[in-house]
Tab-separated table of C-alpha atoms in Angstrom:
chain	number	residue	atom	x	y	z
A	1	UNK	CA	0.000	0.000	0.000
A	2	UNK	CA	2.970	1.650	0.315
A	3	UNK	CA	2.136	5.456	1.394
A	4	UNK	CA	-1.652	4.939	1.689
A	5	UNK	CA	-1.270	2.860	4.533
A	6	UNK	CA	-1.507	5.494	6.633
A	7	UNK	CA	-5.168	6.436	5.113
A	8	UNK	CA	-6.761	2.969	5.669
A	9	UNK	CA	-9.813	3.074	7.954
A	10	UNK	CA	-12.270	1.255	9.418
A	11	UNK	CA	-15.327	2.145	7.597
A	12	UNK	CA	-12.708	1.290	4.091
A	13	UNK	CA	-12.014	-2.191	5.566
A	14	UNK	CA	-15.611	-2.625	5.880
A	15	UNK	CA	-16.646	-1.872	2.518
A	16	UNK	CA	-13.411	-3.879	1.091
A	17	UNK	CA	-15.028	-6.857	2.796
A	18	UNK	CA	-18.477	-6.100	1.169
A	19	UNK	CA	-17.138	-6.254	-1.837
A	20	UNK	CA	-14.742	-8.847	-2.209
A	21	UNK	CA	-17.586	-11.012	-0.025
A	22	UNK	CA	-19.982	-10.162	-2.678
A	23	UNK	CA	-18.142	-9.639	-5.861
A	24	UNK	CA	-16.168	-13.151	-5.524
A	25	UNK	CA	-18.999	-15.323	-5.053
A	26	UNK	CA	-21.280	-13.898	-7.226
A	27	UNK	CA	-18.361	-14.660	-9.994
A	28	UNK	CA	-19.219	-17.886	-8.861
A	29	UNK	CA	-22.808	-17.879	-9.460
A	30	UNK	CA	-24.006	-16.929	-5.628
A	31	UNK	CA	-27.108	-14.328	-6.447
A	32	UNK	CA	-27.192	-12.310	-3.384
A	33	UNK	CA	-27.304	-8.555	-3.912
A	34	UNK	CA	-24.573	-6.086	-2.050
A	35	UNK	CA	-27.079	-4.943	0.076
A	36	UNK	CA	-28.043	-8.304	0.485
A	37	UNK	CA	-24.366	-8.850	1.394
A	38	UNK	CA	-23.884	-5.346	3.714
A	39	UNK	CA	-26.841	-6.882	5.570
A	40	UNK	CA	-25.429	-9.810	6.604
A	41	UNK	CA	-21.899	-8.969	7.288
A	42	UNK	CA	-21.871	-5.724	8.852
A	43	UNK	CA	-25.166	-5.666	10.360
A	44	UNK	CA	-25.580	-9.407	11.179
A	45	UNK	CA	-29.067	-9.437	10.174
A	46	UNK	CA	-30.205	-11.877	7.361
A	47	UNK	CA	-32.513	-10.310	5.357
A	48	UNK	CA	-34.551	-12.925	3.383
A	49	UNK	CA	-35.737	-16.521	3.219
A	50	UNK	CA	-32.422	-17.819	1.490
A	51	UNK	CA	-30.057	-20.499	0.042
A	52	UNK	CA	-27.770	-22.086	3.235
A	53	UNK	CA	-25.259	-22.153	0.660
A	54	UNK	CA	-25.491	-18.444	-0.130
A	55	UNK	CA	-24.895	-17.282	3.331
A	56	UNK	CA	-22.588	-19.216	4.271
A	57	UNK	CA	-19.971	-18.302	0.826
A	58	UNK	CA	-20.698	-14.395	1.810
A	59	UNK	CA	-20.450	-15.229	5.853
A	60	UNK	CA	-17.123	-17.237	5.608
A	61	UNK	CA	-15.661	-14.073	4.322
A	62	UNK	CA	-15.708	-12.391	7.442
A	63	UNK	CA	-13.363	-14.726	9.468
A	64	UNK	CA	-11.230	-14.950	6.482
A	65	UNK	CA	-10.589	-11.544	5.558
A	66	UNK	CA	-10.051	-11.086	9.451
A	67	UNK	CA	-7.335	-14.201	9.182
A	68	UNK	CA	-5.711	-12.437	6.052
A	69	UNK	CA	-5.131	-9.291	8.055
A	70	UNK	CA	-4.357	-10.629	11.293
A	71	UNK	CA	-2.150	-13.118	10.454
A	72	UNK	CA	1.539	-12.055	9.533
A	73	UNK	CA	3.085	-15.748	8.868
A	74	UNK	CA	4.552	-16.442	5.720
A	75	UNK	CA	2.973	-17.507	2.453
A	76	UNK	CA	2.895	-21.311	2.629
A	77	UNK	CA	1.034	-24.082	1.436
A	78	UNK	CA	-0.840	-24.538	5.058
A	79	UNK	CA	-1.996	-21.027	4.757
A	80	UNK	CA	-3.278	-21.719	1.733
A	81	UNK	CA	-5.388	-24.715	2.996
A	82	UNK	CA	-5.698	-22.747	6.102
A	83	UNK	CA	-7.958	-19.655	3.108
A	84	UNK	CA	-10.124	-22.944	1.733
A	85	UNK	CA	-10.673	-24.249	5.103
A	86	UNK	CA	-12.354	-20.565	6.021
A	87	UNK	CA	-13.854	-20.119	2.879
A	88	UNK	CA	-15.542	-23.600	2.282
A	89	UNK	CA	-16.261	-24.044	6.444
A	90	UNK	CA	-20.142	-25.274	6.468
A	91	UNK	CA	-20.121	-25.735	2.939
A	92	UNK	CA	-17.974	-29.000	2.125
A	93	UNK	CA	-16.915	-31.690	4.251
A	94	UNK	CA	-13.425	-31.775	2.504
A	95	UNK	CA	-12.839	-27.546	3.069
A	96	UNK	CA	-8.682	-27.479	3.618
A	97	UNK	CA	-7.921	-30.483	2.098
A	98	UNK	CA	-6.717	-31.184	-1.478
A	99	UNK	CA	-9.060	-32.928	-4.047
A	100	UNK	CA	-9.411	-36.881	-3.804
A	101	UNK	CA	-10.343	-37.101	-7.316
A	102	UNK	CA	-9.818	-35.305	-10.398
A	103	UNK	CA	-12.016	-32.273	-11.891
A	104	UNK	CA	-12.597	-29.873	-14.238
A	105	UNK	CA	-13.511	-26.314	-15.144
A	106	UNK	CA	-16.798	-25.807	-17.011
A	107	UNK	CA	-15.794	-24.961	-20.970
A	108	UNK	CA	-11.754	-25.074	-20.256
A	109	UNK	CA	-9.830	-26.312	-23.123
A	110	UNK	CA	-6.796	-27.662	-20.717
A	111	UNK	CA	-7.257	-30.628	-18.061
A	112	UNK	CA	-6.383	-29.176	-14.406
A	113	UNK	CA	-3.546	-30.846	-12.506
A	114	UNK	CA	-4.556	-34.804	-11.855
A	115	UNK	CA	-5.436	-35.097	-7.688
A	116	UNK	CA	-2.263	-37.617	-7.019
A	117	UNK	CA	0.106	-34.806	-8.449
A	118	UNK	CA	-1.372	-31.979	-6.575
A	119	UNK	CA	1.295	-31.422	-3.337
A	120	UNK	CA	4.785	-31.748	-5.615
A	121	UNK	CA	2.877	-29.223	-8.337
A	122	UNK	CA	1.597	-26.878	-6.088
A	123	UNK	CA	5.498	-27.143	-3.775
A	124	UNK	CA	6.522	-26.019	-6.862
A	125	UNK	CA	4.341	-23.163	-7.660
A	126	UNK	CA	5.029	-21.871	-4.435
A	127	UNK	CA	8.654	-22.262	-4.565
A	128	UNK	CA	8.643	-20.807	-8.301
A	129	UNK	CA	6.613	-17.582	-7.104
A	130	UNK	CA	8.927	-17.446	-4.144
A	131	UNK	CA	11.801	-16.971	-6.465
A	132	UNK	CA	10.242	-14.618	-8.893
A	133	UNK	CA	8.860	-12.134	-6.800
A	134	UNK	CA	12.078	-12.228	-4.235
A	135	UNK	CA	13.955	-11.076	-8.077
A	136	UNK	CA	11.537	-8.904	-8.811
A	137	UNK	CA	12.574	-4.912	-9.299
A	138	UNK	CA	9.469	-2.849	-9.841
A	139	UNK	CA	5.782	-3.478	-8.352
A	140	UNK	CA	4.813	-3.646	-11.746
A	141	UNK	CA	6.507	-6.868	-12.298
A	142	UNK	CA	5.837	-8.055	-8.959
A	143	UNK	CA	1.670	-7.026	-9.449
A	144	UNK	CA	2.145	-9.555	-13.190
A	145	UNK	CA	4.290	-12.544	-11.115
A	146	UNK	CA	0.907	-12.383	-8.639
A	147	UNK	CA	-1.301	-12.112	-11.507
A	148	UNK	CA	0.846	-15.133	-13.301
A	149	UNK	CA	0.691	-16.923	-10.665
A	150	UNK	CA	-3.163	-16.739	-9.987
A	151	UNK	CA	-3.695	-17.796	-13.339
A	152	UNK	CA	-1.126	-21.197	-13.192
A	153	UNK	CA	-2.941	-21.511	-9.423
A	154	UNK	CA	-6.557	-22.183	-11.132
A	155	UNK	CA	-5.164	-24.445	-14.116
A	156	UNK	CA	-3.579	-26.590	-10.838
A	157	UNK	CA	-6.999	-26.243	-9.659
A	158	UNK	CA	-6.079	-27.878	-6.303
A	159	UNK	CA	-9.366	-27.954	-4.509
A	160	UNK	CA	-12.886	-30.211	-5.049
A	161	UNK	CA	-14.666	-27.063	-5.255
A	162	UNK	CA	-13.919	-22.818	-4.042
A	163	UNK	CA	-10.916	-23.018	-6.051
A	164	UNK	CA	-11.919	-19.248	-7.484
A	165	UNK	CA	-12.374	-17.756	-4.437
A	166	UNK	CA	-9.292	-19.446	-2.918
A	167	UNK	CA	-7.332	-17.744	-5.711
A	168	UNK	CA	-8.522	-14.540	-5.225
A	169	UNK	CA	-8.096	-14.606	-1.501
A	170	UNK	CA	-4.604	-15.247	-2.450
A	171	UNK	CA	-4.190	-12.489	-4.133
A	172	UNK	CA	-4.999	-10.304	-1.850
A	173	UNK	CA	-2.829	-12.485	0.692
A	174	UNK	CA	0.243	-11.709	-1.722
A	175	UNK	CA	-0.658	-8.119	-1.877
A	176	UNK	CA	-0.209	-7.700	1.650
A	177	UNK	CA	2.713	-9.615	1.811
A	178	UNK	CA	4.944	-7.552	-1.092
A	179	UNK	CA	3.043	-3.899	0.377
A	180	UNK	CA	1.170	-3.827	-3.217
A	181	UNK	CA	-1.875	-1.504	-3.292
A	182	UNK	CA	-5.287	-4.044	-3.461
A	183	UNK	CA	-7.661	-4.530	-6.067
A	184	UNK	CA	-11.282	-6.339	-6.374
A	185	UNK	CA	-12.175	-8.052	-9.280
A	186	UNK	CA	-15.813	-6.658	-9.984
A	187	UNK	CA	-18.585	-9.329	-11.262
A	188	UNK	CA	-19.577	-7.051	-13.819
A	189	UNK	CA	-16.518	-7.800	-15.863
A	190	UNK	CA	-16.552	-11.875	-14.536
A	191	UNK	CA	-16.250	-12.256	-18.701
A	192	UNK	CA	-12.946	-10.272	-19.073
A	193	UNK	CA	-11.359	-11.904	-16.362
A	194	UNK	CA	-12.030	-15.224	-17.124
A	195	UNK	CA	-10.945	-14.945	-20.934
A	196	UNK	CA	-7.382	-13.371	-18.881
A	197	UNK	CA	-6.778	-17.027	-17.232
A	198	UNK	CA	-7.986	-18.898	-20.194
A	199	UNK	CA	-6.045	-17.319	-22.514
A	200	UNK	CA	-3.554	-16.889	-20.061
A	201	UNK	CA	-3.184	-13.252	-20.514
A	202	UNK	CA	-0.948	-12.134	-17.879
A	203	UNK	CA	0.249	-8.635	-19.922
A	204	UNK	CA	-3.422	-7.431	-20.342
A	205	UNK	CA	-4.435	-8.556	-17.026
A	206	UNK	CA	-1.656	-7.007	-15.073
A	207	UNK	CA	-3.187	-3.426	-16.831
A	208	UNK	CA	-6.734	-4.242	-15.961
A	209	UNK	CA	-5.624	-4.475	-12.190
A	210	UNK	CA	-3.430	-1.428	-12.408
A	211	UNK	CA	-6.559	0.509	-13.418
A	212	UNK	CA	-8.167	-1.385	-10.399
A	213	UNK	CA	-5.599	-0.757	-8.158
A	214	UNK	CA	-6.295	3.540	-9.077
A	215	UNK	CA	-9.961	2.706	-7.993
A	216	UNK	CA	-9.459	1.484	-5.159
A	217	UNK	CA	-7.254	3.913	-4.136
A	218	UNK	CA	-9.293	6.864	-4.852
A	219	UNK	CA	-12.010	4.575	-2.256
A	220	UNK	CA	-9.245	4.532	0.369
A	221	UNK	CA	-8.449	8.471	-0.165
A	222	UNK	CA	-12.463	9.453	-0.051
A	223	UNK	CA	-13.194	6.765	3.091
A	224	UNK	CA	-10.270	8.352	4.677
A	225	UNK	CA	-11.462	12.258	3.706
A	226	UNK	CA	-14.957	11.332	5.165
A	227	UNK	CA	-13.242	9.918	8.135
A	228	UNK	CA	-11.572	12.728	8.793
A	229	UNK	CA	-13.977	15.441	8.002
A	230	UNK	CA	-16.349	13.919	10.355
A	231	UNK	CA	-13.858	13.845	13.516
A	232	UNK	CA	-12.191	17.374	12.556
A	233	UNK	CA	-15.625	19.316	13.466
């Protein structure tokens, strides 16, 4: 975040909840509106008859993005089981653990990796992203080694099921870790990002994210303005 840290509030880390709650799973397919979402995470009120499914993918965001920011330990494989574990908790009986059987991604033209080959492949993902972004000079390159390595981390597909979500917790999880500014990928433009990993895209997607990285920051700079105006008078 480098020198917007400083301008991070509550009321921001609120709405960045909100919207990477509701943006990620309705990616996914969940239906629940933001206000739907707002509801049930920052007022703990559930505001309709709904899917147990639905809640649950928008409520397991709380104690996740509260483990992403709490927790300082390094990027590892067990945190990364540690993200599904959160993510998946009341909705699969398997959430942390690697797939038992193989799967695939709905209109992919590439197999993801086979289940017996998933801990060597993803040790090696880990240690290859390790070694790129310790090498890497700019936070440019360091924003398209995350971006690179979100789109080789869905191809592994390592998970029965939340393997989207997982990856896009992880971004944000890498973010913190290299002091990169965030970025949410919006449902409305689900379509552009998914022809970015299956075309593997990593130039193009790295400049979409830039341009989401500006948005967001101009959200941190007006949450932090409204904070401020309001305990100046």
């Amino acid at each position: 975040m480098n020198n917007l840290n400083k301008l991070l509030t509550e009321e921001y880390f609120q709405d960045l909840l909100v919207r990477m709650a509701h943006n990620s799973t309705a990616i996914e397919g969940n239906t629940l509106t933001q206000a739907e979402t707002i509801s049930i995470l920052l007022h703990k009120v559930i505001p309709k008859t709904m899917n147990e499914r639905e809640y649950y993918e928008v409520k397991n965001y709380e104690k996740t993005f509260n483990y992403i920011f709490n927790n300082k330990d390094e990027f590892s494989i067990e945190k990364i089981k540690k993200f599904h574990y959160l993510i998946m908790d009341n909705i699969r009986d398997d959430n942390g653990k690697f797939k038992k059987s193989n799967n695939s991604i709905i209109g992919a033209t590439f197999e993801t990796t086979p289940a017996y080959q998933i801990p060597y492949v993803l040790k090696e993902w880990l240690d290859n992203y390790n070694y790129r972004i310790k090498i890497a000079k700019t936070n440019t390159e360091k924003l398209e080694i995350i971006l690179k390595s979100h789109i080789d981390f869905e191809r592994i597909h390592p998970f029965s099921d939340g393997n989207g979500r997982t990856g896009r917790i992880i971004m944000i999880e890498q973010c913190i870790q290299e002091n990169l500014d965030f970025f949410v990928i919006p449902v409305n433009d689900k379509w552009k990002y998914i022809n970015f990993l299956q075309n593997e895209n990593g130039k193009d997607f790295a400049k979409w994210c830039i341009e989401l990285q500006k948005i967001e920051n101009e959200r941190i700079k007006n949450f932090y303005n409204n904070f401020k105006e309001n305990h100046d008078r």
